[in-house]
GROMACS .gro file of C-alpha atoms in nm:
model
  322
    1MET     CA    1  -3.014 -12.276  -1.872
    2LEU     CA    2  -3.357 -12.056  -1.917
    3GLU     CA    3  -3.485 -12.065  -2.272
    4GLU     CA    4  -3.438 -11.665  -2.291
    5VAL     CA    5  -3.075 -11.724  -2.240
    6GLU     CA    6  -3.009 -12.010  -2.475
    7ARG     CA    7  -3.181 -11.788  -2.763
    8TRP     CA    8  -2.959 -11.472  -2.608
    9LEU     CA    9  -2.674 -11.677  -2.664
   10ILE     CA   10  -2.746 -11.743  -3.036
   11GLU     CA   11  -2.879 -11.394  -3.119
   12ARG     CA   12  -2.670 -11.170  -2.878
   13SER     CA   13  -2.323 -11.362  -2.872
   14TRP     CA   14  -2.051 -11.307  -3.202
   15SER     CA   15  -1.700 -11.302  -3.303
   16VAL     CA   16  -1.454 -11.035  -3.373
   17ALA     CA   17  -1.474 -11.112  -3.710
   18ASP     CA   18  -1.858 -11.098  -3.769
   19ARG     CA   19  -1.814 -10.695  -3.812
   20PRO     CA   20  -1.529 -10.601  -4.042
   21LEU     CA   21  -1.397 -10.271  -3.971
   22HIS     CA   22  -1.479 -10.097  -4.257
   23ARG     CA   23  -1.851 -10.165  -4.148
   24ILE     CA   24  -1.765 -10.061  -3.805
   25LEU     CA   25  -1.623  -9.723  -3.928
   26ALA     CA   26  -1.921  -9.640  -4.169
   27ALA     CA   27  -2.131  -9.690  -3.872
   28LYS     CA   28  -1.965  -9.460  -3.698
   29ARG     CA   29  -1.913  -9.172  -3.955
   30ALA     CA   30  -2.332  -9.233  -3.997
   31SER     CA   31  -2.406  -9.199  -3.645
   32GLY     CA   32  -2.171  -8.906  -3.535
   33GLN     CA   33  -2.096  -9.133  -3.228
   34THR     CA   34  -1.755  -9.077  -3.056
   35VAL     CA   35  -1.538  -9.348  -2.813
   36SER     CA   36  -1.326  -9.305  -2.562
   37VAL     CA   37  -1.094  -9.576  -2.429
   38VAL     CA   38  -1.029  -9.600  -2.084
   39LEU     CA   39  -0.733  -9.783  -1.907
   40PRO     CA   40  -0.765  -9.816  -1.541
   41ALA     CA   41  -0.386  -9.853  -1.425
   42LEU     CA   42  -0.199  -9.935  -1.064
   43ASP     CA   43   0.199 -10.013  -1.168
   44GLU     CA   44   0.154 -10.182  -1.479
   45GLU     CA   45   0.470  -9.999  -1.625
   46ALA     CA   46   0.557 -10.308  -1.832
   47THR     CA   47   0.239 -10.320  -2.009
   48VAL     CA   48   0.039  -9.997  -2.064
   49GLY     CA   49   0.246  -9.837  -2.298
   50GLU     CA   50   0.212 -10.125  -2.549
   51ILE     CA   51  -0.140 -10.109  -2.522
   52VAL     CA   52  -0.188  -9.758  -2.558
   53SER     CA   53   0.053  -9.773  -2.872
   54VAL     CA   54  -0.173 -10.040  -3.024
   55VAL     CA   55  -0.479  -9.845  -2.992
   56ARG     CA   56  -0.297  -9.521  -3.118
   57HIS     CA   57  -0.190  -9.689  -3.399
   58ASP     CA   58  -0.451  -9.922  -3.513
   59LEU     CA   59  -0.773  -9.731  -3.393
   60MET     CA   60  -0.617  -9.322  -3.422
   61ASP     CA   61  -0.363  -9.286  -3.668
   62GLN     CA   62  -0.429  -9.554  -3.913
   63THR     CA   63  -0.786  -9.574  -3.883
   64PRO     CA   64  -1.020  -9.308  -3.699
   65LEU     CA   65  -1.249  -9.532  -3.455
   66VAL     CA   66  -1.120  -9.421  -3.158
   67ASP     CA   67  -1.137  -9.037  -3.017
   68GLU     CA   68  -0.914  -9.041  -2.720
   69VAL     CA   69  -0.770  -9.310  -2.529
   70VAL     CA   70  -0.750  -9.222  -2.145
   71VAL     CA   71  -0.536  -9.379  -1.841
   72ILE     CA   72  -0.644  -9.312  -1.483
   73ASP     CA   73  -0.355  -9.342  -1.275
   74SER     CA   74  -0.475  -9.481  -0.948
   75GLY     CA   75  -0.160  -9.401  -0.759
   76SER     CA   76   0.118  -9.577  -0.922
   77THR     CA   77   0.463  -9.636  -0.730
   78ASP     CA   78   0.647  -9.710  -1.094
   79ARG     CA   79   0.630  -9.525  -1.447
   80THR     CA   80   0.282  -9.621  -1.529
   81ALA     CA   81   0.203  -9.246  -1.573
   82GLU     CA   82   0.539  -9.196  -1.777
   83ALA     CA   83   0.500  -9.490  -1.974
   84ALA     CA   84   0.156  -9.438  -2.106
   85ALA     CA   85   0.208  -9.051  -2.177
   86ALA     CA   86   0.525  -9.131  -2.380
   87ALA     CA   87   0.286  -9.416  -2.589
   88GLY     CA   88   0.044  -9.122  -2.639
   89ALA     CA   89  -0.239  -9.140  -2.368
   90THR     CA   90  -0.414  -8.867  -2.200
   91VAL     CA   91  -0.320  -8.948  -1.826
   92VAL     CA   92  -0.486  -8.826  -1.531
   93HIS     CA   93  -0.408  -8.914  -1.184
   94ARG     CA   94  -0.730  -9.056  -1.021
   95ASP     CA   95  -0.685  -8.802  -0.711
   96ALA     CA   96  -0.723  -8.492  -0.961
   97ILE     CA   97  -1.078  -8.605  -1.060
   98LEU     CA   98  -1.350  -8.474  -0.835
   99PRO     CA   99  -1.128  -8.380  -0.535
  100ARG     CA  100  -1.412  -8.267  -0.326
  101ILE     CA  101  -1.485  -8.630  -0.282
  102PRO     CA  102  -1.192  -8.807  -0.140
  103ALA     CA  103  -1.074  -9.114  -0.372
  104VAL     CA  104  -1.072  -9.474  -0.212
  105PRO     CA  105  -0.805  -9.740  -0.339
  106GLY     CA  106  -1.030  -9.992  -0.575
  107LYS     CA  107  -1.086 -10.010  -0.976
  108GLY     CA  108  -1.413  -9.934  -0.955
  109GLU     CA  109  -1.360  -9.585  -0.813
  110VAL     CA  110  -1.116  -9.519  -1.109
  111LEU     CA  111  -1.385  -9.656  -1.346
  112TRP     CA  112  -1.642  -9.401  -1.157
  113ARG     CA  113  -1.417  -9.119  -1.178
  114SER     CA  114  -1.289  -9.165  -1.583
  115LEU     CA  115  -1.662  -9.065  -1.662
  116LEU     CA  116  -1.565  -8.707  -1.562
  117VAL     CA  117  -1.278  -8.679  -1.789
  118THR     CA  118  -1.376  -8.823  -2.113
  119ARG     CA  119  -1.624  -8.733  -2.363
  120GLY     CA  120  -1.702  -9.023  -2.584
  121ASP     CA  121  -2.098  -9.143  -2.651
  122ILE     CA  122  -1.909  -9.497  -2.607
  123VAL     CA  123  -1.687  -9.576  -2.351
  124CYS     CA  124  -1.454  -9.869  -2.361
  125PHE     CA  125  -1.279 -10.020  -2.048
  126VAL     CA  126  -0.958 -10.191  -2.084
  127ASP     CA  127  -0.725 -10.361  -1.823
  128ALA     CA  128  -0.397 -10.216  -1.833
  129ASP     CA  129  -0.189 -10.508  -1.744
  130LEU     CA  130  -0.265 -10.742  -2.089
  131ARG     CA  131   0.005 -10.892  -2.280
  132ASP     CA  132   0.003 -10.940  -2.639
  133PHE     CA  133  -0.248 -10.685  -2.671
  134SER     CA  134  -0.454 -10.665  -2.998
  135SER     CA  135  -0.693 -10.398  -3.085
  136ASP     CA  136  -0.942 -10.640  -3.172
  137PHE     CA  137  -1.053 -10.633  -2.796
  138VAL     CA  138  -1.157 -10.256  -2.895
  139THR     CA  139  -1.331 -10.343  -3.246
  140GLY     CA  140  -1.469 -10.610  -3.102
  141ILE     CA  141  -1.638 -10.470  -2.840
  142VAL     CA  142  -1.718 -10.108  -2.957
  143GLY     CA  143  -1.902 -10.247  -3.307
  144PRO     CA  144  -2.155 -10.398  -3.188
  145LEU     CA  145  -2.262 -10.059  -2.995
  146LEU     CA  146  -2.212  -9.878  -3.329
  147THR     CA  147  -2.363 -10.093  -3.535
  148ASP     CA  148  -2.692 -10.176  -3.326
  149PRO     CA  149  -2.851  -9.868  -3.145
  150GLY     CA  150  -3.057 -10.132  -2.949
  151LEU     CA  151  -2.713 -10.249  -2.752
  152GLN     CA  152  -2.650 -10.063  -2.452
  153LEU     CA  153  -2.349 -10.271  -2.311
  154VAL     CA  154  -2.114 -10.561  -2.500
  155LYS     CA  155  -1.840 -10.760  -2.293
  156ALA     CA  156  -1.549 -10.928  -2.432
  157MET     CA  157  -1.520 -11.298  -2.387
  158TYR     CA  158  -1.217 -11.518  -2.467
  159ASP     CA  159  -1.012 -11.826  -2.330
  160ARG     CA  160  -0.769 -11.757  -1.995
  161PRO     CA  161  -0.481 -11.941  -1.994
  162MET     CA  162  -0.318 -11.954  -1.683
  163THR     CA  163   0.023 -11.710  -1.708
  164LEU     CA  164   0.291 -11.865  -1.533
  165ALA     CA  165   0.533 -11.644  -1.315
  166ASP     CA  166   0.754 -11.583  -1.607
  167GLY     CA  167   0.465 -11.436  -1.819
  168SER     CA  168   0.457 -11.707  -2.013
  169THR     CA  169   0.166 -11.964  -2.084
  170THR     CA  170   0.405 -12.247  -2.185
  171GLY     CA  171   0.280 -12.558  -1.990
  172ALA     CA  172  -0.030 -12.406  -1.832
  173VAL     CA  173  -0.344 -12.529  -1.864
  174ALA     CA  174  -0.590 -12.351  -2.106
  175GLY     CA  175  -0.888 -12.202  -1.926
  176GLN     CA  176  -0.769 -12.226  -1.613
  177GLY     CA  177  -0.725 -11.841  -1.554
  178GLY     CA  178  -1.087 -11.731  -1.408
  179ARG     CA  179  -1.076 -11.890  -1.093
  180VAL     CA  180  -1.269 -11.622  -0.918
  181THR     CA  181  -1.540 -11.625  -1.213
  182GLU     CA  182  -1.553 -12.014  -1.184
  183LEU     CA  183  -1.580 -12.056  -0.802
  184MET     CA  184  -1.757 -11.709  -0.725
  185ALA     CA  185  -1.905 -11.494  -0.995
  186ARG     CA  186  -2.048 -11.774  -1.173
  187PRO     CA  187  -2.209 -11.958  -0.921
  188LEU     CA  188  -2.353 -11.644  -0.793
  189LEU     CA  189  -2.543 -11.547  -1.136
  190ASN     CA  190  -2.664 -11.870  -1.213
  191MET     CA  191  -2.790 -11.931  -0.888
  192HIS     CA  192  -2.951 -11.541  -0.823
  193TRP     CA  193  -2.950 -11.401  -1.155
  194PRO     CA  194  -2.987 -11.675  -1.434
  195GLN     CA  195  -3.065 -11.428  -1.703
  196LEU     CA  196  -2.691 -11.386  -1.705
  197ALA     CA  197  -2.565 -11.715  -1.692
  198GLY     CA  198  -2.482 -11.705  -2.057
  199PHE     CA  199  -2.192 -11.432  -2.004
  200VAL     CA  200  -1.863 -11.620  -2.053
  201GLN     CA  201  -1.649 -11.396  -1.892
  202PRO     CA  202  -1.864 -11.191  -1.637
  203LEU     CA  203  -1.592 -11.080  -1.443
  204GLY     CA  204  -1.389 -10.943  -1.737
  205GLY     CA  205  -1.217 -10.579  -1.726
  206GLU     CA  206  -1.273 -10.556  -2.130
  207TYR     CA  207  -1.619 -10.399  -2.223
  208ALA     CA  208  -1.794 -10.107  -2.372
  209ALA     CA  209  -2.094  -9.913  -2.282
  210ARG     CA  210  -2.293  -9.625  -2.387
  211ARG     CA  211  -2.228  -9.321  -2.168
  212SER     CA  212  -2.594  -9.285  -2.134
  213LEU     CA  213  -2.623  -9.634  -1.932
  214LEU     CA  214  -2.301  -9.571  -1.737
  215GLU     CA  215  -2.431  -9.273  -1.589
  216GLN     CA  216  -2.698  -9.391  -1.451
  217LEU     CA  217  -2.532  -9.690  -1.267
  218PRO     CA  218  -2.390  -9.693  -0.905
  219PHE     CA  219  -1.998  -9.847  -0.927
  220PRO     CA  220  -1.906 -10.048  -0.635
  221VAL     CA  221  -1.539  -9.896  -0.563
  222GLY     CA  222  -1.367 -10.237  -0.580
  223TYR     CA  223  -1.331 -10.552  -0.765
  224GLY     CA  224  -1.728 -10.608  -0.732
  225VAL     CA  225  -1.780 -10.340  -1.023
  226GLU     CA  226  -1.809 -10.590  -1.319
  227LEU     CA  227  -2.071 -10.814  -1.135
  228GLY     CA  228  -2.271 -10.525  -0.988
  229MET     CA  229  -2.238 -10.305  -1.343
  230LEU     CA  230  -2.392 -10.653  -1.529
  231VAL     CA  231  -2.652 -10.689  -1.299
  232ASP     CA  232  -2.774 -10.317  -1.270
  233ALA     CA  233  -2.748 -10.332  -1.621
  234LEU     CA  234  -2.996 -10.577  -1.668
  235HIS     CA  235  -3.195 -10.457  -1.461
  236LEU     CA  236  -3.214 -10.103  -1.619
  237VAL     CA  237  -3.199 -10.197  -2.000
  238GLY     CA  238  -3.287 -10.608  -1.992
  239LEU     CA  239  -3.105 -10.841  -2.114
  240ASP     CA  240  -3.153 -10.799  -2.478
  241ALA     CA  241  -2.945 -10.485  -2.454
  242LEU     CA  242  -2.657 -10.684  -2.340
  243ALA     CA  243  -2.408 -10.848  -2.565
  244GLN     CA  244  -2.071 -11.056  -2.576
  245VAL     CA  245  -1.786 -11.061  -2.826
  246ASP     CA  246  -1.512 -11.341  -2.880
  247VAL     CA  247  -1.185 -11.194  -2.885
  248GLY     CA  248  -0.943 -11.501  -2.891
  249VAL     CA  249  -0.711 -11.510  -2.571
  250ARG     CA  250  -0.672 -11.288  -2.288
  251LYS     CA  251  -0.298 -11.293  -2.155
  252HIS     CA  252  -0.259 -11.122  -1.845
  253ARG     CA  253  -0.103 -11.089  -1.511
  254HIS     CA  254  -0.223 -11.328  -1.201
  255GLN     CA  255  -0.273 -11.282  -0.861
  256ASP     CA  256  -0.235 -11.508  -0.573
  257GLY     CA  257  -0.435 -11.724  -0.413
  258GLN     CA  258  -0.516 -11.457  -0.107
  259ALA     CA  259  -0.524 -11.170  -0.352
  260LEU     CA  260  -0.834 -11.383  -0.514
  261GLY     CA  261  -0.985 -11.461  -0.152
  262ARG     CA  262  -1.038 -11.049  -0.098
  263MET     CA  263  -1.121 -11.047  -0.459
  264ALA     CA  264  -1.406 -11.308  -0.418
  265ALA     CA  265  -1.512 -11.155  -0.086
  266ALA     CA  266  -1.546 -10.788  -0.268
  267ILE     CA  267  -1.796 -10.961  -0.552
  268TYR     CA  268  -1.989 -11.159  -0.281
  269ARG     CA  269  -2.044 -10.838  -0.080
  270THR     CA  270  -2.170 -10.654  -0.406
  271ALA     CA  271  -2.428 -10.935  -0.493
  272GLN     CA  272  -2.528 -10.913  -0.127
  273LEU     CA  273  -2.611 -10.591  -0.150
  274ARG     CA  274  -2.792 -10.620  -0.478
  275LEU     CA  275  -2.982 -10.910  -0.334
  276ALA     CA  276  -3.122 -10.772  -0.014
  277ARG     CA  277  -2.935 -10.438   0.033
  278ALA     CA  278  -2.899 -10.556   0.383
  279HIS     CA  279  -2.660 -10.482   0.649
  280LEU     CA  280  -2.296 -10.672   0.731
  281LEU     CA  281  -2.211 -10.666   1.087
  282ARG     CA  282  -1.819 -10.764   0.967
  283PRO     CA  283  -1.767 -10.634   0.625
  284SER     CA  284  -1.399 -10.816   0.666
  285LEU     CA  285  -1.203 -11.106   0.576
  286THR     CA  286  -0.953 -11.321   0.759
  287GLN     CA  287  -0.675 -11.510   0.618
  288PHE     CA  288  -0.373 -11.700   0.742
  289GLU     CA  289  -0.002 -11.671   0.659
  290ARG     CA  290   0.247 -11.871   0.778
  291THR     CA  291   0.499 -11.726   0.989
  292GLY     CA  292   0.804 -11.931   1.125
  293ASP     CA  293   0.600 -12.231   1.311
  294ALA     CA  294   0.271 -12.065   1.334
  295PHE     CA  295  -0.020 -11.934   1.133
  296GLU     CA  296  -0.099 -11.569   1.168
  297PRO     CA  297  -0.392 -11.421   1.088
  298ARG     CA  298  -0.409 -11.124   0.879
  299THR     CA  299  -0.736 -10.935   0.862
  300TYR     CA  300  -0.868 -10.741   0.565
  301SER     CA  301  -1.162 -10.509   0.511
  302VAL     CA  302  -1.396 -10.580   0.241
  303ASP     CA  303  -1.516 -10.292  -0.020
  304THR     CA  304  -1.859 -10.231   0.063
  305GLU     CA  305  -1.845  -9.860  -0.063
  306GLU     CA  306  -2.032  -9.745  -0.381
  307ARG     CA  307  -2.048  -9.439  -0.566
  308PRO     CA  308  -2.374  -9.302  -0.687
  309PRO     CA  309  -2.483  -9.273  -1.042
  310MET     CA  310  -2.300  -8.990  -1.203
  311THR     CA  311  -2.575  -8.827  -1.296
  312ASP     CA  312  -2.642  -8.739  -0.921
  313ILE     CA  313  -2.290  -8.556  -0.929
  314ALA     CA  314  -2.296  -8.191  -0.932
  315GLU     CA  315  -1.984  -8.145  -1.132
  316TYR     CA  316  -2.146  -8.407  -1.412
  317GLN     CA  317  -2.459  -8.202  -1.437
  318ALA     CA  318  -2.267  -7.886  -1.498
  319ARG     CA  319  -2.045  -8.024  -1.748
  320ARG     CA  320  -2.359  -8.147  -1.943
  321VAL     CA  321  -2.546  -7.846  -1.914
  322ALA     CA  322  -2.177  -7.638  -2.025
   0.00000   0.00000   0.00000
């Protein structure tokens, strides 16, 4: 590990307990900064309402830390939107944001569009499939940004037990939930961007950043968004403007091996673009499924599109002027 990263791990890796809530609130009042919490959601009826309820109760009703909680519905076919609204979130459908640019499927697409329908100086992203959610996930990553003006982006770190099919972790092996991180993202970062080797959860969906940074970044439309954001932020603001906070344990729904393969392909593509901005002749991935007595190929396109920095979008520029 680089000496710079060893130093960074000491100076920029914290626990949620390092910044008590009263200190965070005092910093918010003194700075006048506002905080938006954004949940990208696709068919998360079972969990999104509880997350919104905890954020509203703990960090809006009981303590004035969060100024708005917004759920961006990415085309759900269940009652995700209804559950989120009933819990007190502002719900916006992905297709209603910037309609002149047709939306494409993908998490990064939703995060990018969320910048147009939120106002916070600090934007905190939280995945909508978390179970046993604690508001520490928000205070842990928002706190450093409110108390340290030199920081630009803070990621949550946590243990990720492998959740079983029934949603429990009984009998599961601790720390085995981040398969794409360990098999794809971590090797890529260590080999090509060793300054980022200290991030415990580089692909984690819980992170907060200043709007002034997010609006300058391109957004890969799919699963490559977290890796792309880390790499681009490193080049734009430097390692010392990035940090991570331990918030405990993250429990969420896990995907099957083939879905993880598609995720890994998108992440590799994101890395490749940043390494060389090269052209892929076949941006696709073929996997195999058994059908009767044979294996049948299934080919999936790999996310190759990226959205430009939000400051390039006329509607966003007009909103800032207004």
